[in-house]
Amino acid sequence: PPNTFSTKSLDETGLVENTAIIYDGTKFVPYGLLENIIKPDSWTQKTSGATTRNSQSAIVYQDKMYIFGGYANGPVNDLWEYDITNDSWVQKTSGATARAMHTAILYQDKMYIFGGYDNNTNYLNDIWEYNITNDSWTQKTSGAIHRASHSAVSYQDKMYIFGGYKYSRPKFNDVWEYDITNDSWVQKTSGATVRGDHTAILYQDKMYIFGGY
C-alpha cells in the first residue's frame, strides 16, 4: 500500500489497555468473558477461563480465540484457547518470554507475538511464532526498536507495527514492516502523532490508528 498517513475525525470515549476481538459479528472482551452481539445490540456473559489479567493479546483462528500473556501479579507467558462454539477453555503450551503490553497478529495458522514489557523491567523487540496446528513456538528475527503499548496489523504476508513507548525515551510514531515469509524487517514512513496504548485496525490496504496518549 502507499506509505502515507492521513488524519480522520472521530468522537469516541477513550479506553486504556482493553483487548477485544470480533468473531462472526460478535465482539468478545477477554477480561471477563463478555459477549457483545453487535447486531442486535446485546451482551451475554460467557464462561470465565484462564487467570485474571490485563494487557494481554488475543487473536481468532477458525472458531477459537487465543489469549497470550498479560499482567497477572507480574507478566506471564501462558496461552489459553477459548472455543467460541462450545464456550470452553483449554490451556495450551506456554512460550515466548513472559510479557504484557505486547501485540499479536494472525497469519495463516500462526500467531505472531511482538514486543511488550517483561518481568525484569525490560522493553522487548523480539518476535515469536506460535503454530496453532502443532501447538509449538519458534523465535524469529528481532526488529524495530524495543517498545510496549504499540499496535500491530497484518496485511498480506506482512505485519505492521506502529507507535508505542519505551521508558527511557519519548513515545514513538514510527512504522515497521515485518516480512513474515522472509523473516526480515524494514522501517517505513513515520506518521500520526507519537502515542502509546492506542488501537489499530486494517481495512482493505489501510491501517487506521485511534486514540492513545
mmCIF file of C-alpha atoms in Angstrom:
data_model
loop_
_atom_site.group_PDB
_atom_site.id
_atom_site.type_symbol
_atom_site.label_atom_id
_atom_site.label_comp_id
_atom_site.label_asym_id
_atom_site.label_seq_id
_atom_site.Cartn_x
_atom_site.Cartn_y
_atom_site.Cartn_z
ATOM 1 C CA PRO A 1 0.000 0.000 0.000
ATOM 2 C CA PRO A 2 1.100 3.639 -0.381
ATOM 3 C CA ASN A 3 3.362 4.516 2.547
ATOM 4 C CA THR A 4 1.399 7.578 3.784
ATOM 5 C CA PHE A 5 -0.650 8.840 6.762
ATOM 6 C CA SER A 6 -3.843 10.927 6.916
ATOM 7 C CA THR A 7 -5.961 12.155 9.850
ATOM 8 C CA LYS A 8 -9.667 11.310 10.275
ATOM 9 C CA SER A 9 -12.266 12.877 12.586
ATOM 10 C CA LEU A 10 -13.580 10.717 15.427
ATOM 11 C CA ASP A 11 -15.580 11.275 18.603
ATOM 12 C CA GLU A 12 -15.219 8.357 20.996
ATOM 13 C CA THR A 13 -14.726 7.713 24.706
ATOM 14 C CA GLY A 14 -11.135 6.658 25.475
ATOM 15 C CA LEU A 15 -10.356 3.197 26.847
ATOM 16 C CA VAL A 16 -6.959 2.047 28.123
ATOM 17 C CA GLU A 17 -5.477 -1.462 27.978
ATOM 18 C CA ASN A 18 -8.634 -3.093 26.644
ATOM 19 C CA THR A 19 -8.400 -6.070 24.297
ATOM 20 C CA ALA A 20 -11.269 -7.250 22.133
ATOM 21 C CA ILE A 21 -11.731 -9.496 19.120
ATOM 22 C CA ILE A 22 -14.556 -9.891 16.588
ATOM 23 C CA TYR A 23 -15.924 -13.303 15.621
ATOM 24 C CA ASP A 24 -18.932 -13.731 13.313
ATOM 25 C CA GLY A 25 -20.499 -10.387 14.187
ATOM 26 C CA THR A 26 -19.810 -10.807 17.896
ATOM 27 C CA LYS A 27 -17.363 -8.788 19.989
ATOM 28 C CA PHE A 28 -15.534 -10.755 22.695
ATOM 29 C CA VAL A 29 -13.825 -8.897 25.554
ATOM 30 C CA PRO A 30 -11.407 -11.460 27.092
ATOM 31 C CA TYR A 31 -11.230 -9.793 30.514
ATOM 32 C CA GLY A 32 -14.472 -11.334 31.646
ATOM 33 C CA LEU A 33 -15.512 -13.035 29.414
ATOM 34 C CA LEU A 34 -18.323 -10.935 27.902
ATOM 35 C CA GLU A 35 -20.017 -11.413 24.560
ATOM 36 C CA ASN A 36 -21.391 -8.329 22.777
ATOM 37 C CA ILE A 37 -23.608 -9.237 19.839
ATOM 38 C CA ILE A 38 -23.172 -6.255 17.551
ATOM 39 C CA LYS A 39 -26.395 -6.974 15.634
ATOM 40 C CA PRO A 40 -28.621 -6.917 17.646
ATOM 41 C CA ASP A 41 -27.004 -4.730 20.325
ATOM 42 C CA SER A 42 -26.870 -7.012 23.393
ATOM 43 C CA TRP A 43 -24.454 -8.571 25.907
ATOM 44 C CA THR A 44 -24.121 -12.094 27.328
ATOM 45 C CA GLN A 45 -21.618 -13.263 29.938
ATOM 46 C CA LYS A 46 -19.743 -16.392 28.876
ATOM 47 C CA THR A 47 -17.745 -18.987 30.835
ATOM 48 C CA SER A 48 -14.698 -17.437 32.510
ATOM 49 C CA GLY A 49 -11.333 -19.044 31.913
ATOM 50 C CA ALA A 50 -7.577 -18.510 32.137
ATOM 51 C CA THR A 51 -6.443 -16.457 35.123
ATOM 52 C CA THR A 52 -7.374 -12.841 35.807
ATOM 53 C CA ARG A 53 -5.107 -10.496 33.854
ATOM 54 C CA ASN A 54 -4.799 -7.316 31.794
ATOM 55 C CA SER A 55 -2.635 -6.057 28.917
ATOM 56 C CA GLN A 56 -2.748 -9.446 27.189
ATOM 57 C CA SER A 57 -3.120 -10.124 23.449
ATOM 58 C CA ALA A 58 -5.815 -12.041 21.572
ATOM 59 C CA ILE A 59 -6.449 -13.410 18.081
ATOM 60 C CA VAL A 60 -9.134 -15.583 16.465
ATOM 61 C CA TYR A 61 -8.405 -18.641 14.337
ATOM 62 C CA GLN A 62 -11.297 -20.625 12.923
ATOM 63 C CA ASP A 63 -13.819 -20.888 15.801
ATOM 64 C CA LYS A 64 -11.360 -20.340 18.636
ATOM 65 C CA MET A 65 -9.832 -17.360 20.434
ATOM 66 C CA TYR A 66 -6.237 -17.474 21.684
ATOM 67 C CA ILE A 67 -5.133 -15.369 24.674
ATOM 68 C CA PHE A 68 -1.430 -14.902 25.363
ATOM 69 C CA GLY A 69 0.489 -13.315 28.222
ATOM 70 C CA GLY A 70 -0.505 -10.145 30.007
ATOM 71 C CA TYR A 71 -0.127 -8.926 33.561
ATOM 72 C CA ALA A 72 -1.278 -11.127 36.469
ATOM 73 C CA ASN A 73 0.738 -10.175 39.576
ATOM 74 C CA GLY A 74 3.568 -9.710 37.073
ATOM 75 C CA PRO A 75 3.903 -10.540 33.383
ATOM 76 C CA VAL A 76 3.006 -14.118 32.369
ATOM 77 C CA ASN A 77 3.607 -16.265 29.287
ATOM 78 C CA ASP A 78 0.721 -18.721 29.394
ATOM 79 C CA LEU A 79 -1.504 -19.383 26.384
ATOM 80 C CA TRP A 80 -5.212 -20.200 26.504
ATOM 81 C CA GLU A 81 -7.623 -21.384 23.829
ATOM 82 C CA TYR A 82 -11.287 -20.402 24.123
ATOM 83 C CA ASP A 83 -13.698 -22.464 21.997
ATOM 84 C CA ILE A 84 -16.351 -19.946 20.962
ATOM 85 C CA THR A 85 -18.819 -22.566 19.740
ATOM 86 C CA ASN A 86 -18.628 -24.741 22.873
ATOM 87 C CA ASP A 87 -17.939 -21.910 25.371
ATOM 88 C CA SER A 88 -14.996 -23.798 26.886
ATOM 89 C CA TRP A 89 -11.317 -23.202 27.720
ATOM 90 C CA VAL A 90 -8.125 -25.273 27.303
ATOM 91 C CA GLN A 91 -4.609 -24.257 28.320
ATOM 92 C CA LYS A 92 -2.021 -24.657 25.550
ATOM 93 C CA THR A 93 1.788 -24.772 25.562
ATOM 94 C CA SER A 94 3.404 -21.702 27.134
ATOM 95 C CA GLY A 95 6.013 -19.942 25.052
ATOM 96 C CA ALA A 96 7.954 -16.763 24.385
ATOM 97 C CA THR A 97 9.090 -14.900 27.492
ATOM 98 C CA ALA A 98 6.595 -13.504 29.985
ATOM 99 C CA ARG A 99 5.286 -10.105 28.887
ATOM 100 C CA ALA A 100 2.454 -7.604 28.887
ATOM 101 C CA MET A 101 1.517 -4.653 26.657
ATOM 102 C CA HIS A 102 2.633 -6.572 23.552
ATOM 103 C CA THR A 103 0.779 -7.263 20.288
ATOM 104 C CA ALA A 104 -0.365 -10.363 18.426
ATOM 105 C CA ILE A 105 -1.481 -10.898 14.834
ATOM 106 C CA LEU A 106 -2.693 -13.938 12.896
ATOM 107 C CA TYR A 107 -1.130 -15.124 9.631
ATOM 108 C CA GLN A 108 -2.382 -18.389 8.155
ATOM 109 C CA ASP A 109 -2.404 -20.858 11.097
ATOM 110 C CA LYS A 110 0.179 -18.975 13.135
ATOM 111 C CA MET A 111 0.098 -16.252 15.792
ATOM 112 C CA TYR A 112 2.932 -13.719 15.916
ATOM 113 C CA ILE A 113 3.791 -12.008 19.228
ATOM 114 C CA PHE A 114 5.895 -8.846 19.203
ATOM 115 C CA GLY A 115 7.446 -6.606 21.855
ATOM 116 C CA GLY A 116 5.958 -5.639 25.201
ATOM 117 C CA TYR A 117 7.312 -5.339 28.721
ATOM 118 C CA ASP A 118 8.768 -8.257 30.686
ATOM 119 C CA ASN A 119 9.172 -9.167 34.342
ATOM 120 C CA ASN A 120 12.695 -7.711 34.510
ATOM 121 C CA THR A 121 11.568 -4.162 33.626
ATOM 122 C CA ASN A 122 12.845 -4.635 30.069
ATOM 123 C CA TYR A 123 11.118 -3.370 26.950
ATOM 124 C CA LEU A 124 11.235 -6.018 24.227
ATOM 125 C CA ASN A 125 11.672 -6.169 20.457
ATOM 126 C CA ASP A 126 11.596 -9.922 19.961
ATOM 127 C CA ILE A 127 9.066 -11.754 17.823
ATOM 128 C CA TRP A 128 7.695 -15.232 18.415
ATOM 129 C CA GLU A 129 5.686 -17.501 16.147
ATOM 130 C CA TYR A 130 3.090 -19.818 17.671
ATOM 131 C CA ASN A 131 1.970 -22.638 15.367
ATOM 132 C CA ILE A 132 -1.665 -23.240 16.279
ATOM 133 C CA THR A 133 -1.866 -26.546 14.413
ATOM 134 C CA ASN A 134 1.228 -28.017 16.102
ATOM 135 C CA ASP A 135 0.940 -26.171 19.449
ATOM 136 C CA SER A 136 4.607 -25.139 19.206
ATOM 137 C CA TRP A 137 6.708 -21.957 19.476
ATOM 138 C CA THR A 138 9.610 -20.617 17.362
ATOM 139 C CA GLN A 139 11.584 -17.425 17.964
ATOM 140 C CA LYS A 140 12.050 -15.285 14.853
ATOM 141 C CA THR A 141 14.383 -12.383 13.995
ATOM 142 C CA SER A 142 14.077 -9.415 16.363
ATOM 143 C CA GLY A 143 13.478 -5.991 14.855
ATOM 144 C CA ALA A 144 12.187 -2.453 15.340
ATOM 145 C CA ILE A 145 13.076 -0.531 18.496
ATOM 146 C CA HIS A 146 12.229 -2.080 21.878
ATOM 147 C CA ARG A 147 8.732 -0.956 22.910
ATOM 148 C CA ALA A 148 5.406 -1.683 24.605
ATOM 149 C CA SER A 149 1.803 -0.482 24.165
ATOM 150 C CA HIS A 150 2.207 -0.249 20.399
ATOM 151 C CA SER A 151 -0.242 -1.548 17.782
ATOM 152 C CA ALA A 152 0.019 -4.147 15.030
ATOM 153 C CA VAL A 153 -1.943 -5.284 11.995
ATOM 154 C CA SER A 154 -1.428 -7.991 9.385
ATOM 155 C CA TYR A 155 -1.648 -7.281 5.667
ATOM 156 C CA GLN A 156 -0.958 -9.990 3.087
ATOM 157 C CA ASP A 157 2.272 -11.671 4.322
ATOM 158 C CA LYS A 158 3.500 -8.770 6.438
ATOM 159 C CA MET A 159 2.974 -7.369 9.943
ATOM 160 C CA TYR A 160 2.977 -3.597 10.572
ATOM 161 C CA ILE A 161 3.970 -2.132 13.961
ATOM 162 C CA PHE A 162 3.102 1.459 14.876
ATOM 163 C CA GLY A 163 3.949 3.665 17.862
ATOM 164 C CA GLY A 164 4.185 2.621 21.498
ATOM 165 C CA TYR A 165 6.713 3.756 24.050
ATOM 166 C CA LYS A 166 9.895 2.922 25.933
ATOM 167 C CA TYR A 167 10.591 4.217 29.422
ATOM 168 C CA SER A 168 13.938 5.821 28.598
ATOM 169 C CA ARG A 169 12.694 7.875 25.646
ATOM 170 C CA PRO A 170 9.521 9.631 24.396
ATOM 171 C CA LYS A 171 6.674 7.773 22.744
ATOM 172 C CA PHE A 172 7.075 6.644 19.137
ATOM 173 C CA ASN A 173 5.281 7.356 15.872
ATOM 174 C CA ASP A 174 7.414 5.109 13.687
ATOM 175 C CA VAL A 175 6.168 2.262 11.490
ATOM 176 C CA TRP A 176 7.960 -1.028 10.980
ATOM 177 C CA GLU A 177 7.147 -3.753 8.463
ATOM 178 C CA TYR A 178 7.941 -7.365 9.312
ATOM 179 C CA ASP A 179 8.037 -9.722 6.331
ATOM 180 C CA ILE A 180 6.690 -12.994 7.701
ATOM 181 C CA THR A 181 7.811 -15.086 4.739
ATOM 182 C CA ASN A 182 11.395 -13.776 4.688
ATOM 183 C CA ASP A 183 11.705 -13.156 8.469
ATOM 184 C CA SER A 184 13.050 -9.625 7.888
ATOM 185 C CA TRP A 185 12.319 -6.028 8.971
ATOM 186 C CA VAL A 186 12.103 -2.691 7.126
ATOM 187 C CA GLN A 187 11.328 0.730 8.624
ATOM 188 C CA LYS A 188 8.565 2.660 6.850
ATOM 189 C CA THR A 189 7.452 6.311 6.919
ATOM 190 C CA SER A 190 6.632 7.700 10.384
ATOM 191 C CA GLY A 191 3.286 9.393 10.774
ATOM 192 C CA ALA A 192 0.426 10.458 13.049
ATOM 193 C CA THR A 193 1.445 11.941 16.403
ATOM 194 C CA VAL A 194 3.512 9.994 18.921
ATOM 195 C CA ARG A 195 1.406 7.766 21.161
ATOM 196 C CA GLY A 196 1.044 4.534 23.089
ATOM 197 C CA ASP A 197 -1.947 2.500 24.340
ATOM 198 C CA HIS A 198 -3.825 3.205 21.120
ATOM 199 C CA THR A 199 -5.608 0.793 18.776
ATOM 200 C CA ALA A 200 -5.197 -0.098 15.108
ATOM 201 C CA ILE A 201 -7.285 -1.990 12.568
ATOM 202 C CA LEU A 202 -6.826 -2.974 8.939
ATOM 203 C CA TYR A 203 -9.372 -2.057 6.267
ATOM 204 C CA GLN A 204 -8.574 -3.008 2.674
ATOM 205 C CA ASP A 205 -4.946 -1.838 2.270
ATOM 206 C CA LYS A 206 -5.061 0.810 5.017
ATOM 207 C CA MET A 207 -4.162 0.822 8.715
ATOM 208 C CA TYR A 208 -6.362 3.030 10.933
ATOM 209 C CA ILE A 209 -4.962 4.341 14.238
ATOM 210 C CA PHE A 210 -7.217 5.620 17.027
ATOM 211 C CA GLY A 211 -6.684 7.199 20.435
ATOM 212 C CA GLY A 212 -3.873 6.553 22.884
ATOM 213 C CA TYR A 213 -1.912 9.041 24.912
#
